[in-house]
């Protein structure tokens, strides 16, 4: 596989001489290609540096410069100071500095993600060949966290927690915490292709026994977005007392009825008994008084008789 595209016929011999050396660079140990990583977000303007800067005493007309993506696709190419090729997908989005040979891409798209090579030739000799890796990211939306009660009791509330975010790149990692204690989400991802935006959804089933705070974070390429939600235990019911057994109720009713009957009888018959007792006691006292009164009178009569 050639690292450079075909050249115009007038430059064929010179190009093939240069190609021979550069192919050796491509198939070598890789030490000749210095790899750099550049990060950018969708919609931004990104700068990809080249490995050579043209001296002010010279000019672009003395060089051949190729910017390639993934070895096979030519982003743009210059020969003798003139642009000889530009990839259709990069039309109106790329430009190259004529002195430091920097490639500018604006606005950046997800499909721009990949490895780029800047190859510089002068007088059919490869001056340098540098590899630059462009890592493109797209921001995810702020996570949306919702809670749905699936079951509840006086002791706990079972909730299904859902965390979702969309429109980002690359594929994210979803994490979370329950009162600052890590939890594992059951995550799923949706994307049209590996170079398309991702939608991510995480689910979690929790047994909530008290009010707690749940946090969901979507992490991607060194970035993260988080959302927190306060989960409240919805059912704080009071446990109802256990009704007594039927036999206990029956016995209690009998005891109450018996007590009422006894009280009724006591109220009705006790005053008569007390009055009867009082009357008998009074009659006994009167009889004792009469006996005491009769005794002296009898003795007086007897004395008088004796005297006569």
Tab-separated table of C-alpha atoms in Angstrom:
chain	number	residue	atom	x	y	z
A	1	UNK	CA	0.000	0.000	0.000
A	2	UNK	CA	1.416	3.427	-0.936
A	3	UNK	CA	1.479	6.174	1.637
A	4	UNK	CA	1.106	8.922	-0.979
A	5	UNK	CA	-1.363	9.457	-3.815
A	6	UNK	CA	-0.496	9.359	-7.509
A	7	UNK	CA	1.176	12.506	-8.897
A	8	UNK	CA	0.718	14.393	-12.123
A	9	UNK	CA	2.687	12.830	-15.056
A	10	UNK	CA	5.189	15.693	-15.186
A	11	UNK	CA	6.259	14.945	-11.654
A	12	UNK	CA	6.069	11.150	-11.824
A	13	UNK	CA	9.795	10.393	-11.700
A	14	UNK	CA	10.514	12.795	-8.893
A	15	UNK	CA	7.496	11.573	-6.958
A	16	UNK	CA	8.406	7.908	-7.210
A	17	UNK	CA	11.899	8.627	-5.906
A	18	UNK	CA	10.380	10.351	-2.910
A	19	UNK	CA	7.780	7.635	-2.481
A	20	UNK	CA	10.443	4.984	-2.187
A	21	UNK	CA	11.984	6.624	0.856
A	22	UNK	CA	8.634	7.417	2.470
A	23	UNK	CA	7.375	3.866	2.000
A	24	UNK	CA	10.421	2.732	3.934
A	25	UNK	CA	9.422	5.153	6.673
A	26	UNK	CA	5.879	3.785	6.687
A	27	UNK	CA	6.996	0.165	6.850
A	28	UNK	CA	9.818	0.746	9.303
A	29	UNK	CA	9.834	0.515	13.045
A	30	UNK	CA	7.597	3.557	13.400
A	31	UNK	CA	10.234	5.551	15.288
A	32	UNK	CA	10.536	7.994	12.369
A	33	UNK	CA	6.864	8.964	12.777
A	34	UNK	CA	6.385	11.076	15.864
A	35	UNK	CA	2.871	10.634	17.182
A	36	UNK	CA	0.985	13.465	18.821
A	37	UNK	CA	-2.553	13.601	20.174
A	38	UNK	CA	-4.805	16.599	19.646
A	39	UNK	CA	-8.241	16.801	21.274
A	40	UNK	CA	-11.127	18.859	19.989
A	41	UNK	CA	-14.895	19.099	20.313
A	42	UNK	CA	-17.490	19.032	17.575
A	43	UNK	CA	-17.977	22.497	16.103
A	44	UNK	CA	-14.596	23.865	17.193
A	45	UNK	CA	-11.585	24.874	15.094
A	46	UNK	CA	-8.640	22.530	15.524
A	47	UNK	CA	-4.965	22.911	14.653
A	48	UNK	CA	-2.927	19.896	13.534
A	49	UNK	CA	0.814	20.678	13.611
A	50	UNK	CA	3.213	19.509	10.916
A	51	UNK	CA	6.810	18.358	11.442
A	52	UNK	CA	8.489	21.013	9.301
A	53	UNK	CA	8.565	24.783	8.984
A	54	UNK	CA	9.666	26.383	5.718
A	55	UNK	CA	12.476	28.947	6.136
A	56	UNK	CA	11.692	32.512	5.108
A	57	UNK	CA	14.502	32.295	2.550
A	58	UNK	CA	12.604	29.556	0.758
A	59	UNK	CA	8.983	29.122	-0.236
A	60	UNK	CA	6.203	26.605	-0.610
A	61	UNK	CA	7.013	26.292	-4.339
A	62	UNK	CA	10.126	24.288	-3.449
A	63	UNK	CA	8.152	21.654	-1.477
A	64	UNK	CA	5.564	18.964	-1.867
A	65	UNK	CA	3.265	18.687	1.146
A	66	UNK	CA	0.665	15.989	1.769
A	67	UNK	CA	-1.868	15.877	4.551
A	68	UNK	CA	-3.391	12.365	4.687
A	69	UNK	CA	-5.875	10.673	6.936
A	70	UNK	CA	-5.467	7.007	7.842
A	71	UNK	CA	-2.780	6.639	5.104
A	72	UNK	CA	-5.324	6.215	2.292
A	73	UNK	CA	-7.385	9.432	2.206
A	74	UNK	CA	-5.743	12.668	1.016
A	75	UNK	CA	-7.118	15.637	2.933
A	76	UNK	CA	-5.156	18.058	0.765
A	77	UNK	CA	-1.884	18.120	-1.208
A	78	UNK	CA	0.395	20.918	-2.448
A	79	UNK	CA	3.012	20.773	-5.179
A	80	UNK	CA	5.163	23.695	-6.347
A	81	UNK	CA	3.088	26.065	-4.250
A	82	UNK	CA	-0.238	25.023	-5.747
A	83	UNK	CA	-2.986	22.844	-4.302
A	84	UNK	CA	-3.287	19.729	-6.431
A	85	UNK	CA	-5.861	17.772	-4.415
A	86	UNK	CA	-8.455	18.211	-1.671
A	87	UNK	CA	-10.842	15.620	-0.264
A	88	UNK	CA	-14.469	16.407	-0.987
A	89	UNK	CA	-15.521	15.917	2.618
A	90	UNK	CA	-13.007	18.541	3.766
A	91	UNK	CA	-13.947	21.121	1.150
A	92	UNK	CA	-14.523	24.560	2.706
A	93	UNK	CA	-13.434	23.200	6.096
A	94	UNK	CA	-9.639	22.995	5.767
A	95	UNK	CA	-6.718	25.328	5.143
A	96	UNK	CA	-2.941	24.966	5.465
A	97	UNK	CA	-0.479	27.560	6.708
A	98	UNK	CA	2.082	28.102	3.910
A	99	UNK	CA	5.013	28.418	6.330
A	100	UNK	CA	4.599	26.053	9.275
A	101	UNK	CA	2.329	23.768	7.197
A	102	UNK	CA	-0.245	23.502	10.013
A	103	UNK	CA	-3.578	22.017	8.967
A	104	UNK	CA	-6.652	23.809	10.274
A	105	UNK	CA	-10.051	22.076	10.317
A	106	UNK	CA	-13.224	24.031	11.104
A	107	UNK	CA	-15.837	23.152	12.112
A	108	UNK	CA	-14.733	19.783	13.440
A	109	UNK	CA	-17.028	16.794	12.887
A	110	UNK	CA	-17.122	13.395	14.559
A	111	UNK	CA	-16.003	11.781	11.291
A	112	UNK	CA	-12.770	13.807	11.488
A	113	UNK	CA	-11.721	11.532	14.336
A	114	UNK	CA	-8.606	9.542	13.344
A	115	UNK	CA	-4.902	9.581	12.519
A	116	UNK	CA	-3.419	12.242	10.202
A	117	UNK	CA	0.008	12.315	8.563
A	118	UNK	CA	1.918	15.367	7.405
A	119	UNK	CA	4.496	14.389	4.753
A	120	UNK	CA	6.972	16.986	3.461
A	121	UNK	CA	9.281	16.487	0.439
A	122	UNK	CA	11.955	18.773	-0.948
A	123	UNK	CA	13.891	17.968	-4.072
A	124	UNK	CA	12.358	14.469	-4.134
A	125	UNK	CA	13.628	13.800	-0.624
A	126	UNK	CA	11.278	13.209	2.307
A	127	UNK	CA	12.091	15.910	4.810
A	128	UNK	CA	9.777	14.574	7.514
A	129	UNK	CA	6.682	12.525	8.115
A	130	UNK	CA	4.669	13.061	11.289
A	131	UNK	CA	1.558	11.341	12.591
A	132	UNK	CA	-1.035	13.338	14.526
A	133	UNK	CA	-4.016	11.660	16.170
A	134	UNK	CA	-7.152	13.793	16.296
A	135	UNK	CA	-9.477	12.747	19.075
A	136	UNK	CA	-12.911	14.337	18.597
A	137	UNK	CA	-15.517	14.541	21.354
A	138	UNK	CA	-19.107	15.735	21.414
A	139	UNK	CA	-20.732	16.934	24.607
A	140	UNK	CA	-23.482	14.827	26.134
A	141	UNK	CA	-26.617	16.447	27.437
A	142	UNK	CA	-26.969	16.917	31.155
A	143	UNK	CA	-28.154	13.575	32.580
A	144	UNK	CA	-31.868	13.332	33.244
A	145	UNK	CA	-32.589	11.327	36.409
A	146	UNK	CA	-36.097	10.062	37.195
A	147	UNK	CA	-37.502	7.767	39.885
A	148	UNK	CA	-40.554	5.520	39.660
A	149	UNK	CA	-42.053	3.703	42.648
A	150	UNK	CA	-42.501	0.016	41.854
A	151	UNK	CA	-43.520	-1.235	45.330
A	152	UNK	CA	-43.895	0.195	48.804
A	153	UNK	CA	-44.532	-0.822	52.375
A	154	UNK	CA	-44.225	0.725	55.810
A	155	UNK	CA	-40.603	-0.455	56.002
A	156	UNK	CA	-39.298	0.595	52.536
A	157	UNK	CA	-40.082	2.005	49.107
A	158	UNK	CA	-38.778	0.147	46.047
A	159	UNK	CA	-37.823	2.545	43.235
A	160	UNK	CA	-36.592	2.125	39.666
A	161	UNK	CA	-34.091	4.917	38.916
A	162	UNK	CA	-33.425	5.891	35.287
A	163	UNK	CA	-30.538	8.095	34.128
A	164	UNK	CA	-30.314	9.115	30.457
A	165	UNK	CA	-28.141	11.366	28.299
A	166	UNK	CA	-27.780	11.802	24.539
A	167	UNK	CA	-25.894	13.359	21.637
A	168	UNK	CA	-22.331	12.739	22.804
A	169	UNK	CA	-19.178	11.070	21.537
A	170	UNK	CA	-17.299	8.788	22.142
A	171	UNK	CA	-19.181	6.028	23.953
A	172	UNK	CA	-19.426	7.133	27.579
A	173	UNK	CA	-19.180	5.452	30.937
A	174	UNK	CA	-22.089	5.914	33.323
A	175	UNK	CA	-21.460	5.925	37.064
A	176	UNK	CA	-23.226	7.040	40.199
A	177	UNK	CA	-23.304	7.325	43.964
A	178	UNK	CA	-25.901	6.850	46.674
A	179	UNK	CA	-25.101	9.215	49.548
A	180	UNK	CA	-21.478	9.289	48.289
A	181	UNK	CA	-21.304	5.469	48.095
A	182	UNK	CA	-20.647	4.139	44.570
A	183	UNK	CA	-23.400	2.203	42.803
A	184	UNK	CA	-23.352	0.200	39.568
A	185	UNK	CA	-25.804	1.111	36.812
A	186	UNK	CA	-27.221	-1.318	34.275
A	187	UNK	CA	-26.205	0.713	31.202
A	188	UNK	CA	-27.160	0.464	27.519
A	189	UNK	CA	-25.928	2.478	24.531
A	190	UNK	CA	-27.498	3.342	21.172
A	191	UNK	CA	-25.581	4.668	18.137
A	192	UNK	CA	-26.060	4.455	14.367
A	193	UNK	CA	-22.359	3.673	13.856
A	194	UNK	CA	-19.098	3.813	15.751
A	195	UNK	CA	-18.607	7.366	14.468
A	196	UNK	CA	-22.091	8.613	15.341
A	197	UNK	CA	-23.401	10.291	18.513
A	198	UNK	CA	-24.342	8.002	21.372
A	199	UNK	CA	-27.431	7.873	23.570
A	200	UNK	CA	-26.903	6.215	26.934
A	201	UNK	CA	-29.419	4.986	29.516
A	202	UNK	CA	-28.726	3.527	32.951
A	203	UNK	CA	-31.192	1.792	35.267
A	204	UNK	CA	-30.969	1.011	38.957
A	205	UNK	CA	-33.368	-0.656	41.416
A	206	UNK	CA	-33.165	0.667	44.987
A	207	UNK	CA	-34.911	-0.167	48.256
A	208	UNK	CA	-35.277	3.203	49.952
A	209	UNK	CA	-35.729	3.060	53.725
A	210	UNK	CA	-35.067	6.769	54.298
A	211	UNK	CA	-34.493	9.940	52.281
A	212	UNK	CA	-31.290	9.573	50.212
A	213	UNK	CA	-29.451	11.446	47.444
A	214	UNK	CA	-28.646	9.684	44.154
A	215	UNK	CA	-26.063	11.059	41.679
A	216	UNK	CA	-25.648	10.014	38.033
A	217	UNK	CA	-22.513	10.930	36.047
A	218	UNK	CA	-21.792	10.491	32.326
A	219	UNK	CA	-18.035	10.368	31.669
A	220	UNK	CA	-16.396	10.615	28.233
A	221	UNK	CA	-12.840	11.388	27.121
A	222	UNK	CA	-11.860	13.137	30.331
A	223	UNK	CA	-15.116	15.096	30.584
A	224	UNK	CA	-18.078	14.428	32.864
A	225	UNK	CA	-21.605	15.707	33.426
A	226	UNK	CA	-23.606	14.916	36.558
A	227	UNK	CA	-27.104	15.278	37.981
A	228	UNK	CA	-28.383	14.598	41.514
A	229	UNK	CA	-31.859	13.707	42.718
A	230	UNK	CA	-33.288	13.492	46.240
A	231	UNK	CA	-35.189	10.237	46.760
A	232	UNK	CA	-37.849	10.341	49.459
A	233	UNK	CA	-39.376	7.358	51.198
A	234	UNK	CA	-43.012	7.842	50.217
A	235	UNK	CA	-44.866	5.665	52.771
A	236	UNK	CA	-44.385	6.504	56.458
A	237	UNK	CA	-47.487	4.636	57.691
A	238	UNK	CA	-48.119	3.645	61.327
A	239	UNK	CA	-48.397	-0.093	61.883
A	240	UNK	CA	-52.049	-0.803	63.021
A	241	UNK	CA	-52.512	-2.707	66.302
A	242	UNK	CA	-53.180	-6.418	65.990
A	243	UNK	CA	-56.844	-7.199	67.010
A	244	UNK	CA	-57.192	-9.618	69.935
A	245	UNK	CA	-58.378	-13.161	69.253
A	246	UNK	CA	-62.114	-13.965	69.304
A	247	UNK	CA	-61.989	-15.947	72.559
A	248	UNK	CA	-60.317	-13.033	74.337
A	249	UNK	CA	-63.059	-10.696	73.161
A	250	UNK	CA	-65.766	-13.133	74.321
A	251	UNK	CA	-64.182	-13.529	77.761
A	252	UNK	CA	-63.843	-9.754	78.117
A	253	UNK	CA	-67.543	-9.268	77.297
A	254	UNK	CA	-68.596	-11.891	79.865
A	255	UNK	CA	-66.433	-10.267	82.545
A	256	UNK	CA	-67.882	-6.826	81.810
A	257	UNK	CA	-71.482	-8.146	81.873
A	258	UNK	CA	-70.851	-9.994	85.129
A	259	UNK	CA	-69.349	-6.895	86.703
A	260	UNK	CA	-72.338	-4.798	85.649
A	261	UNK	CA	-74.814	-7.347	87.056
A	262	UNK	CA	-72.927	-7.564	90.336
A	263	UNK	CA	-72.847	-3.816	90.624
A	264	UNK	CA	-76.580	-3.586	89.910
A	265	UNK	CA	-77.438	-6.194	92.573
A	266	UNK	CA	-75.200	-4.491	95.085
A	267	UNK	CA	-76.881	-1.139	94.543
A	268	UNK	CA	-80.351	-2.677	94.827
A	269	UNK	CA	-80.019	-4.985	97.903
A	270	UNK	CA	-77.228	-3.564	100.044
A	271	UNK	CA	-79.263	-0.574	101.491
A	272	UNK	CA	-82.075	-2.921	102.761
A	273	UNK	CA	-79.621	-5.128	104.532
A	274	UNK	CA	-78.004	-2.194	106.251
A	275	UNK	CA	-81.388	-0.719	107.312
A	276	UNK	CA	-82.613	-4.039	108.677
A	277	UNK	CA	-79.475	-4.395	110.717
A	278	UNK	CA	-79.870	-0.872	112.095
A	279	UNK	CA	-83.513	-1.507	113.143
A	280	UNK	CA	-82.659	-4.699	114.967
A	281	UNK	CA	-79.913	-2.963	116.843
A	282	UNK	CA	-82.242	-0.125	117.919
A	283	UNK	CA	-84.939	-2.546	119.189
A	284	UNK	CA	-82.362	-4.342	121.281
A	285	UNK	CA	-81.255	-1.116	122.913
A	286	UNK	CA	-84.848	-0.117	123.759
A	287	UNK	CA	-85.518	-3.472	125.390
A	288	UNK	CA	-82.409	-3.112	127.527
A	289	UNK	CA	-83.578	0.327	128.668
A	290	UNK	CA	-87.012	-1.029	129.636
A	291	UNK	CA	-85.548	-3.838	131.631
A	292	UNK	CA	-83.275	-1.460	133.468
A	293	UNK	CA	-86.213	0.820	134.316
A	294	UNK	CA	-88.428	-1.979	135.645
A	295	UNK	CA	-85.832	-3.333	138.008
A	296	UNK	CA	-85.781	-0.448	140.611
A	297	UNK	CA	-89.538	-0.102	140.658
A	298	UNK	CA	-89.952	-3.711	141.680
A	299	UNK	CA	-87.471	-3.392	144.487
A	300	UNK	CA	-89.289	-0.319	145.908
A	301	UNK	CA	-92.591	-2.071	146.038
A	302	UNK	CA	-91.158	-4.966	147.845
A	303	UNK	CA	-89.665	-2.742	150.497
A	304	UNK	CA	-92.863	-1.021	151.238
A	305	UNK	CA	-94.688	-4.272	151.659
A	306	UNK	CA	-92.147	-5.517	154.066
A	307	UNK	CA	-92.439	-2.445	156.093
A	308	UNK	CA	-96.155	-2.844	156.507
